[in-house]
Every structure is written in structure tokens, then in C-alpha cells.
């Protein structure tokens, strides 16, 4: 069965610092992997997704994630945090024919 | 496109009352999802439909919850009778194709339900 684990429910970074949000997955077949972002009082929106091919995936707002099969990880990074990046981030995994499983979310705080 | 539309955005009701939440998916999408989000339990999938047919309702908490999708452009989630523990933000989402796979889900703005 597929599952996803997000390490750290809260992460704080200084403005301009590297953002690293961790996600590990479990899947019996090659997975599809997603990162969604939720701004306060809004629904989730897709940041990026991995399907097949290139393991480094670029998304919106300068975020990117790298699929590492050997580590079963799909960590989200951004070189320089902006105040506007403060939000909750959800990692998700899916297999063909299966519904998407979301992680428990990581709240990112950006300190000025 | 206006995106996924949910109504009402906020609902305050008293315990025991019936609550109906509404959702209009993005035109052309054929999968629709209802989620519940709380601080304690995070984001939970309640039910999803494909081509208006309920496919998986294993997340529906109990018989007080019911969902319908009478046509491709409208779905409802009903709670009868409502209880304080139902207080949460309820999201509707839609996607192209079948649930799962590499299909992006598009979320509505949510309905914040408070049951007193």
C-alpha cells in the first residue's frame, strides 16, 4: 500500500535562506509524486509533480524537488525563501489506478 | 475557467441540524473528491466520484454523512444530524481522468463548518 511521511510538522527559515521540506514515500510500484501548497484560508494548489523521466522536477515559485528512488524520497527545496512562501506544504503519492494519499503537511514559517 | 466553486464559504449551525455543502467542479473534469481538514486529523479523503458514480466512500465517517453527484456539474455533501465534532473545513476537488495516477487535483476554496 502506498504511504507518504513528511518529516517535521513545522519548519522555520530566515528570509533568503534555503528551504528544505522532507518527504519519504512507500509504494510497491513506481509512484507518481506531488507537492501541493496551501496558503491561509485557501485550498491546496499543485506546486510540482513527478511522473516519469527527469528526476529533478521544477515547479512554480522557484521550488523544485528531486525523486530519489534509492532513498524513497521526494524532498522539496527552494534556494532562497521569501516571506510569501509561508504556507503549509503537502507531499502526496499515487499509483496508477489508486487514489492519491496525502501526507500530514509541513507548515513553513519564514522569519524576516 | 472559474475553478472549483464551493458554497457556502462559511456555515455556522447548531448541533442536530442538517447541513448541505455544495460543489461545482471544473467543466470537463470527471473525477470529484470531498475532503475534510482539521488540526487533529489533517486532510482526510471522505469520498470520490468518477463520472458521477461513487467509487470509494470508505472515508465517510458514519451514516450521518452522505454525498451525491446527480450530474457532472454538481455535487453535495450532507451531514444529518450535525455534531460539534463535525466542525472542520470541507474541500471539494476535481480532476481529469480517473482518480490517482498523475492527474492533478484542483481544489476549491473550502467551506468552514462550525457546529455549536
mmCIF file with all atom_site columns, N, CA, C and O in Angstrom, chain A residues 34-73:
data_model
loop_
_atom_site.group_PDB
_atom_site.id
_atom_site.type_symbol
_atom_site.label_atom_id
_atom_site.label_alt_id
_atom_site.label_comp_id
_atom_site.label_asym_id
_atom_site.label_entity_id
_atom_site.label_seq_id
_atom_site.pdbx_PDB_ins_code
_atom_site.Cartn_x
_atom_site.Cartn_y
_atom_site.Cartn_z
_atom_site.occupancy
_atom_site.B_iso_or_equiv
_atom_site.pdbx_formal_charge
_atom_site.auth_seq_id
_atom_site.auth_comp_id
_atom_site.auth_asym_id
_atom_site.auth_atom_id
_atom_site.pdbx_PDB_model_num
ATOM 1   N N  . UNK A 1 34 ? 3.780  14.198 -5.781  1.00 0.00 ? 34 UNK A N  1
ATOM 2   C CA . UNK A 1 34 ? 3.289  15.566 -5.891  1.00 0.00 ? 34 UNK A CA 1
ATOM 3   C C  . UNK A 1 34 ? 3.698  16.376 -4.659  1.00 0.00 ? 34 UNK A C  1
ATOM 4   O O  . UNK A 1 34 ? 3.846  15.836 -3.562  1.00 0.00 ? 34 UNK A O  1
ATOM 5   N N  . UNK A 1 35 ? 3.827  17.670 -4.871  1.00 0.00 ? 35 UNK A N  1
ATOM 6   C CA . UNK A 1 35 ? 3.854  18.639 -3.774  1.00 0.00 ? 35 UNK A CA 1
ATOM 7   C C  . UNK A 1 35 ? 2.754  19.651 -4.047  1.00 0.00 ? 35 UNK A C  1
ATOM 8   O O  . UNK A 1 35 ? 2.665  20.228 -5.137  1.00 0.00 ? 35 UNK A O  1
ATOM 9   N N  . UNK A 1 36 ? 1.916  19.844 -3.004  1.00 0.00 ? 36 UNK A N  1
ATOM 10  C CA . UNK A 1 36 ? 0.875  20.859 -3.048  1.00 0.00 ? 36 UNK A CA 1
ATOM 11  C C  . UNK A 1 36 ? 1.181  21.898 -1.977  1.00 0.00 ? 36 UNK A C  1
ATOM 12  O O  . UNK A 1 36 ? 1.754  21.592 -0.933  1.00 0.00 ? 36 UNK A O  1
ATOM 13  N N  . UNK A 1 37 ? 0.705  23.130 -2.207  1.00 0.00 ? 37 UNK A N  1
ATOM 14  C CA . UNK A 1 37 ? 0.857  24.193 -1.224  1.00 0.00 ? 37 UNK A CA 1
ATOM 15  C C  . UNK A 1 37 ? -0.524 24.728 -0.856  1.00 0.00 ? 37 UNK A C  1
ATOM 16  O O  . UNK A 1 37 ? -1.420 24.793 -1.711  1.00 0.00 ? 37 UNK A O  1
ATOM 17  N N  . UNK A 1 38 ? -0.685 25.048 0.418   1.00 0.00 ? 38 UNK A N  1
ATOM 18  C CA . UNK A 1 38 ? -1.943 25.630 0.895   1.00 0.00 ? 38 UNK A CA 1
ATOM 19  C C  . UNK A 1 38 ? -1.631 26.934 1.620   1.00 0.00 ? 38 UNK A C  1
ATOM 20  O O  . UNK A 1 38 ? -1.022 26.926 2.696   1.00 0.00 ? 38 UNK A O  1
ATOM 21  N N  . UNK A 1 39 ? -2.068 28.040 1.035   1.00 0.00 ? 39 UNK A N  1
ATOM 22  C CA . UNK A 1 39 ? -1.942 29.336 1.688   1.00 0.00 ? 39 UNK A CA 1
ATOM 23  C C  . UNK A 1 39 ? -3.112 29.508 2.658   1.00 0.00 ? 39 UNK A C  1
ATOM 24  O O  . UNK A 1 39 ? -4.154 28.858 2.500   1.00 0.00 ? 39 UNK A O  1
ATOM 25  N N  . UNK A 1 40 ? -2.963 30.358 3.653   1.00 0.00 ? 40 UNK A N  1
ATOM 26  C CA . UNK A 1 40 ? -4.024 30.514 4.658   1.00 0.00 ? 40 UNK A CA 1
ATOM 27  C C  . UNK A 1 40 ? -5.386 30.778 4.031   1.00 0.00 ? 40 UNK A C  1
ATOM 28  O O  . UNK A 1 40 ? -5.515 31.599 3.118   1.00 0.00 ? 40 UNK A O  1
ATOM 29  N N  . UNK A 1 41 ? -6.358 30.048 4.522   1.00 0.00 ? 41 UNK A N  1
ATOM 30  C CA . UNK A 1 41 ? -7.758 30.199 4.112   1.00 0.00 ? 41 UNK A CA 1
ATOM 31  C C  . UNK A 1 41 ? -7.982 29.916 2.629   1.00 0.00 ? 41 UNK A C  1
ATOM 32  O O  . UNK A 1 41 ? -8.896 30.499 2.013   1.00 0.00 ? 41 UNK A O  1
ATOM 33  N N  . UNK A 1 42 ? -7.167 29.065 2.071   1.00 0.00 ? 42 UNK A N  1
ATOM 34  C CA . UNK A 1 42 ? -7.335 28.672 0.670   1.00 0.00 ? 42 UNK A CA 1
ATOM 35  C C  . UNK A 1 42 ? -7.274 27.158 0.538   1.00 0.00 ? 42 UNK A C  1
ATOM 36  O O  . UNK A 1 42 ? -6.874 26.448 1.467   1.00 0.00 ? 42 UNK A O  1
ATOM 37  N N  . UNK A 1 43 ? -7.661 26.669 -0.635  1.00 0.00 ? 43 UNK A N  1
ATOM 38  C CA . UNK A 1 43 ? -7.499 25.261 -0.937  1.00 0.00 ? 43 UNK A CA 1
ATOM 39  C C  . UNK A 1 43 ? -6.072 24.959 -1.367  1.00 0.00 ? 43 UNK A C  1
ATOM 40  O O  . UNK A 1 43 ? -5.246 25.853 -1.499  1.00 0.00 ? 43 UNK A O  1
ATOM 41  N N  . UNK A 1 44 ? -5.796 23.663 -1.552  1.00 0.00 ? 44 UNK A N  1
ATOM 42  C CA . UNK A 1 44 ? -4.461 23.260 -1.997  1.00 0.00 ? 44 UNK A CA 1
ATOM 43  C C  . UNK A 1 44 ? -4.299 23.551 -3.482  1.00 0.00 ? 44 UNK A C  1
ATOM 44  O O  . UNK A 1 44 ? -5.251 23.487 -4.252  1.00 0.00 ? 44 UNK A O  1
ATOM 45  N N  . UNK A 1 45 ? -3.066 23.843 -3.863  1.00 0.00 ? 45 UNK A N  1
ATOM 46  C CA . UNK A 1 45 ? -2.762 24.005 -5.284  1.00 0.00 ? 45 UNK A CA 1
ATOM 47  C C  . UNK A 1 45 ? -1.439 23.298 -5.580  1.00 0.00 ? 45 UNK A C  1
ATOM 48  O O  . UNK A 1 45 ? -0.543 23.239 -4.734  1.00 0.00 ? 45 UNK A O  1
ATOM 49  N N  . UNK A 1 46 ? -1.340 22.786 -6.797  1.00 0.00 ? 46 UNK A N  1
ATOM 50  C CA . UNK A 1 46 ? -0.174 21.999 -7.169  1.00 0.00 ? 46 UNK A CA 1
ATOM 51  C C  . UNK A 1 46 ? 1.060  22.882 -7.335  1.00 0.00 ? 46 UNK A C  1
ATOM 52  O O  . UNK A 1 46 ? 1.031  23.904 -8.015  1.00 0.00 ? 46 UNK A O  1
ATOM 53  N N  . UNK A 1 47 ? 2.164  22.452 -6.678  1.00 0.00 ? 47 UNK A N  1
ATOM 54  C CA . UNK A 1 47 ? 3.460  23.099 -6.866  1.00 0.00 ? 47 UNK A CA 1
ATOM 55  C C  . UNK A 1 47 ? 4.233  22.418 -7.999  1.00 0.00 ? 47 UNK A C  1
ATOM 56  O O  . UNK A 1 47 ? 4.802  23.068 -8.865  1.00 0.00 ? 47 UNK A O  1
ATOM 57  N N  . UNK A 1 48 ? 4.285  21.090 -7.935  1.00 0.00 ? 48 UNK A N  1
ATOM 58  C CA . UNK A 1 48 ? 5.011  20.317 -8.934  1.00 0.00 ? 48 UNK A CA 1
ATOM 59  C C  . UNK A 1 48 ? 4.625  18.856 -8.801  1.00 0.00 ? 48 UNK A C  1
ATOM 60  O O  . UNK A 1 48 ? 4.036  18.450 -7.789  1.00 0.00 ? 48 UNK A O  1
ATOM 61  N N  . UNK A 1 49 ? 4.971  18.079 -9.830  1.00 0.00 ? 49 UNK A N  1
ATOM 62  C CA . UNK A 1 49 ? 4.711  16.650 -9.765  1.00 0.00 ? 49 UNK A CA 1
ATOM 63  C C  . UNK A 1 49 ? 5.781  15.885 -10.534 1.00 0.00 ? 49 UNK A C  1
ATOM 64  O O  . UNK A 1 49 ? 6.370  16.397 -11.497 1.00 0.00 ? 49 UNK A O  1
ATOM 65  N N  . UNK A 1 50 ? 6.025  14.670 -10.082 1.00 0.00 ? 50 UNK A N  1
ATOM 66  C CA . UNK A 1 50 ? 6.926  13.751 -10.778 1.00 0.00 ? 50 UNK A CA 1
ATOM 67  C C  . UNK A 1 50 ? 6.096  12.612 -11.345 1.00 0.00 ? 50 UNK A C  1
ATOM 68  O O  . UNK A 1 50 ? 5.319  11.978 -10.621 1.00 0.00 ? 50 UNK A O  1
ATOM 69  N N  . UNK A 1 51 ? 6.295  12.357 -12.618 1.00 0.00 ? 51 UNK A N  1
ATOM 70  C CA . UNK A 1 51 ? 5.611  11.213 -13.230 1.00 0.00 ? 51 UNK A CA 1
ATOM 71  C C  . UNK A 1 51 ? 6.666  10.214 -13.682 1.00 0.00 ? 51 UNK A C  1
ATOM 72  O O  . UNK A 1 51 ? 6.883  9.191  -13.040 1.00 0.00 ? 51 UNK A O  1
ATOM 73  N N  . UNK A 1 52 ? 7.345  10.485 -14.768 1.00 0.00 ? 52 UNK A N  1
ATOM 74  C CA . UNK A 1 52 ? 8.446  9.646  -15.223 1.00 0.00 ? 52 UNK A CA 1
ATOM 75  C C  . UNK A 1 52 ? 9.516  10.551 -15.814 1.00 0.00 ? 52 UNK A C  1
ATOM 76  O O  . UNK A 1 52 ? 9.298  11.735 -15.993 1.00 0.00 ? 52 UNK A O  1
ATOM 77  N N  . UNK A 1 53 ? 10.678 9.973  -16.133 1.00 0.00 ? 53 UNK A N  1
ATOM 78  C CA . UNK A 1 53 ? 11.701 10.757 -16.801 1.00 0.00 ? 53 UNK A CA 1
ATOM 79  C C  . UNK A 1 53 ? 12.605 11.477 -15.825 1.00 0.00 ? 53 UNK A C  1
ATOM 80  O O  . UNK A 1 53 ? 13.028 10.907 -14.820 1.00 0.00 ? 53 UNK A O  1
ATOM 81  N N  . UNK A 1 54 ? 12.899 12.722 -16.106 1.00 0.00 ? 54 UNK A N  1
ATOM 82  C CA . UNK A 1 54 ? 13.851 13.505 -15.321 1.00 0.00 ? 54 UNK A CA 1
ATOM 83  C C  . UNK A 1 54 ? 13.480 13.495 -13.845 1.00 0.00 ? 54 UNK A C  1
ATOM 84  O O  . UNK A 1 54 ? 12.334 13.757 -13.480 1.00 0.00 ? 54 UNK A O  1
ATOM 85  N N  . UNK A 1 55 ? 14.477 13.209 -13.015 1.00 0.00 ? 55 UNK A N  1
ATOM 86  C CA . UNK A 1 55 ? 14.193 13.060 -11.581 1.00 0.00 ? 55 UNK A CA 1
ATOM 87  C C  . UNK A 1 55 ? 14.178 14.390 -10.849 1.00 0.00 ? 55 UNK A C  1
ATOM 88  O O  . UNK A 1 55 ? 13.678 14.466 -9.733  1.00 0.00 ? 55 UNK A O  1
ATOM 89  N N  . UNK A 1 56 ? 14.729 15.438 -11.459 1.00 0.00 ? 56 UNK A N  1
ATOM 90  C CA . UNK A 1 56 ? 14.666 16.765 -10.855 1.00 0.00 ? 56 UNK A CA 1
ATOM 91  C C  . UNK A 1 56 ? 13.498 17.503 -11.507 1.00 0.00 ? 56 UNK A C  1
ATOM 92  O O  . UNK A 1 56 ? 13.499 17.743 -12.718 1.00 0.00 ? 56 UNK A O  1
ATOM 93  N N  . UNK A 1 57 ? 12.543 17.850 -10.686 1.00 0.00 ? 57 UNK A N  1
ATOM 94  C CA . UNK A 1 57 ? 11.319 18.460 -11.192 1.00 0.00 ? 57 UNK A CA 1
ATOM 95  C C  . UNK A 1 57 ? 11.255 19.906 -10.723 1.00 0.00 ? 57 UNK A C  1
ATOM 96  O O  . UNK A 1 57 ? 11.443 20.183 -9.543  1.00 0.00 ? 57 UNK A O  1
ATOM 97  N N  . UNK A 1 58 ? 11.002 20.792 -11.650 1.00 0.00 ? 58 UNK A N  1
ATOM 98  C CA . UNK A 1 58 ? 10.871 22.208 -11.306 1.00 0.00 ? 58 UNK A CA 1
ATOM 99  C C  . UNK A 1 58 ? 9.400  22.584 -11.261 1.00 0.00 ? 58 UNK A C  1
ATOM 100 O O  . UNK A 1 58 ? 8.598  22.147 -12.103 1.00 0.00 ? 58 UNK A O  1
ATOM 101 N N  . UNK A 1 59 ? 9.063  23.393 -10.265 1.00 0.00 ? 59 UNK A N  1
ATOM 102 C CA . UNK A 1 59 ? 7.679  23.798 -10.111 1.00 0.00 ? 59 UNK A CA 1
ATOM 103 C C  . UNK A 1 59 ? 7.528  25.297 -10.132 1.00 0.00 ? 59 UNK A C  1
ATOM 104 O O  . UNK A 1 59 ? 8.415  26.034 -10.557 1.00 0.00 ? 59 UNK A O  1
ATOM 105 N N  . UNK A 1 60 ? 6.402  25.755 -9.626  1.00 0.00 ? 60 UNK A N  1
ATOM 106 C CA . UNK A 1 60 ? 6.138  27.188 -9.604  1.00 0.00 ? 60 UNK A CA 1
ATOM 107 C C  . UNK A 1 60 ? 6.845  27.849 -8.437  1.00 0.00 ? 60 UNK A C  1
ATOM 108 O O  . UNK A 1 60 ? 7.253  27.185 -7.478  1.00 0.00 ? 60 UNK A O  1
ATOM 109 N N  . UNK A 1 61 ? 6.999  29.154 -8.534  1.00 0.00 ? 61 UNK A N  1
ATOM 110 C CA . UNK A 1 61 ? 7.555  29.977 -7.449  1.00 0.00 ? 61 UNK A CA 1
ATOM 111 C C  . UNK A 1 61 ? 8.973  29.581 -7.045  1.00 0.00 ? 61 UNK A C  1
ATOM 112 O O  . UNK A 1 61 ? 9.376  29.815 -5.911  1.00 0.00 ? 61 UNK A O  1
ATOM 113 N N  . UNK A 1 62 ? 9.738  29.006 -7.959  1.00 0.00 ? 62 UNK A N  1
ATOM 114 C CA . UNK A 1 62 ? 11.131 28.694 -7.698  1.00 0.00 ? 62 UNK A CA 1
ATOM 115 C C  . UNK A 1 62 ? 11.390 27.414 -6.931  1.00 0.00 ? 62 UNK A C  1
ATOM 116 O O  . UNK A 1 62 ? 12.526 27.110 -6.569  1.00 0.00 ? 62 UNK A O  1
ATOM 117 N N  . UNK A 1 63 ? 10.359 26.644 -6.669  1.00 0.00 ? 63 UNK A N  1
ATOM 118 C CA . UNK A 1 63 ? 10.522 25.382 -5.959  1.00 0.00 ? 63 UNK A CA 1
ATOM 119 C C  . UNK A 1 63 ? 10.934 24.271 -6.921  1.00 0.00 ? 63 UNK A C  1
ATOM 120 O O  . UNK A 1 63 ? 10.594 24.285 -8.100  1.00 0.00 ? 63 UNK A O  1
ATOM 121 N N  . UNK A 1 64 ? 11.648 23.294 -6.389  1.00 0.00 ? 64 UNK A N  1
ATOM 122 C CA . UNK A 1 64 ? 11.969 22.098 -7.136  1.00 0.00 ? 64 UNK A CA 1
ATOM 123 C C  . UNK A 1 64 ? 12.066 20.915 -6.179  1.00 0.00 ? 64 UNK A C  1
ATOM 124 O O  . UNK A 1 64 ? 12.205 21.096 -4.961  1.00 0.00 ? 64 UNK A O  1
ATOM 125 N N  . UNK A 1 65 ? 11.971 19.723 -6.737  1.00 0.00 ? 65 UNK A N  1
ATOM 126 C CA . UNK A 1 65 ? 12.057 18.510 -5.927  1.00 0.00 ? 65 UNK A CA 1
ATOM 127 C C  . UNK A 1 65 ? 12.784 17.450 -6.737  1.00 0.00 ? 65 UNK A C  1
ATOM 128 O O  . UNK A 1 65 ? 12.703 17.421 -7.964  1.00 0.00 ? 65 UNK A O  1
ATOM 129 N N  . UNK A 1 66 ? 13.479 16.590 -6.033  1.00 0.00 ? 66 UNK A N  1
ATOM 130 C CA . UNK A 1 66 ? 14.228 15.536 -6.696  1.00 0.00 ? 66 UNK A CA 1
ATOM 131 C C  . UNK A 1 66 ? 13.732 14.171 -6.248  1.00 0.00 ? 66 UNK A C  1
ATOM 132 O O  . UNK A 1 66 ? 13.665 13.878 -5.051  1.00 0.00 ? 66 UNK A O  1
ATOM 133 N N  . UNK A 1 67 ? 13.387 13.344 -7.211  1.00 0.00 ? 67 UNK A N  1
ATOM 134 C CA . UNK A 1 67 ? 12.957 11.975 -6.945  1.00 0.00 ? 67 UNK A CA 1
ATOM 135 C C  . UNK A 1 67 ? 14.203 11.101 -6.805  1.00 0.00 ? 67 UNK A C  1
ATOM 136 O O  . UNK A 1 67 ? 15.015 11.011 -7.727  1.00 0.00 ? 67 UNK A O  1
ATOM 137 N N  . UNK A 1 68 ? 14.350 10.499 -5.619  1.00 0.00 ? 68 UNK A N  1
ATOM 138 C CA . UNK A 1 68 ? 15.478 9.594  -5.372  1.00 0.00 ? 68 UNK A CA 1
ATOM 139 C C  . UNK A 1 68 ? 14.912 8.225  -5.007  1.00 0.00 ? 68 UNK A C  1
ATOM 140 O O  . UNK A 1 68 ? 14.500 7.982  -3.867  1.00 0.00 ? 68 UNK A O  1
ATOM 141 N N  . UNK A 1 69 ? 14.934 7.339  -5.995  1.00 0.00 ? 69 UNK A N  1
ATOM 142 C CA . UNK A 1 69 ? 14.346 6.023  -5.792  1.00 0.00 ? 69 UNK A CA 1
ATOM 143 C C  . UNK A 1 69 ? 15.078 5.241  -4.701  1.00 0.00 ? 69 UNK A C  1
ATOM 144 O O  . UNK A 1 69 ? 14.454 4.572  -3.873  1.00 0.00 ? 69 UNK A O  1
ATOM 145 N N  . UNK A 1 70 ? 16.400 5.333  -4.688  1.00 0.00 ? 70 UNK A N  1
ATOM 146 C CA . UNK A 1 70 ? 17.183 4.562  -3.719  1.00 0.00 ? 70 UNK A CA 1
ATOM 147 C C  . UNK A 1 70 ? 16.898 4.981  -2.292  1.00 0.00 ? 70 UNK A C  1
ATOM 148 O O  . UNK A 1 70 ? 17.037 4.187  -1.359  1.00 0.00 ? 70 UNK A O  1
ATOM 149 N N  . UNK A 1 71 ? 16.493 6.222  -2.113  1.00 0.00 ? 71 UNK A N  1
ATOM 150 C CA . UNK A 1 71 ? 16.202 6.742  -0.776  1.00 0.00 ? 71 UNK A CA 1
ATOM 151 C C  . UNK A 1 71 ? 14.697 6.860  -0.531  1.00 0.00 ? 71 UNK A C  1
ATOM 152 O O  . UNK A 1 71 ? 14.298 7.281  0.552   1.00 0.00 ? 71 UNK A O  1
ATOM 153 N N  . UNK A 1 72 ? 13.912 6.492  -1.494  1.00 0.00 ? 72 UNK A N  1
ATOM 154 C CA . UNK A 1 72 ? 12.439 6.656  -1.472  1.00 0.00 ? 72 UNK A CA 1
ATOM 155 C C  . UNK A 1 72 ? 12.074 8.038  -0.949  1.00 0.00 ? 72 UNK A C  1
ATOM 156 O O  . UNK A 1 72 ? 11.240 8.188  -0.047  1.00 0.00 ? 72 UNK A O  1
ATOM 157 N N  . UNK A 1 73 ? 12.700 9.048  -1.531  1.00 0.00 ? 73 UNK A N  1
ATOM 158 C CA . UNK A 1 73 ? 12.465 10.410 -1.063  1.00 0.00 ? 73 UNK A CA 1
ATOM 159 C C  . UNK A 1 73 ? 12.059 11.322 -2.214  1.00 0.00 ? 73 UNK A C  1
ATOM 160 O O  . UNK A 1 73 ? 12.342 11.049 -3.391  1.00 0.00 ? 73 UNK A O  1
#
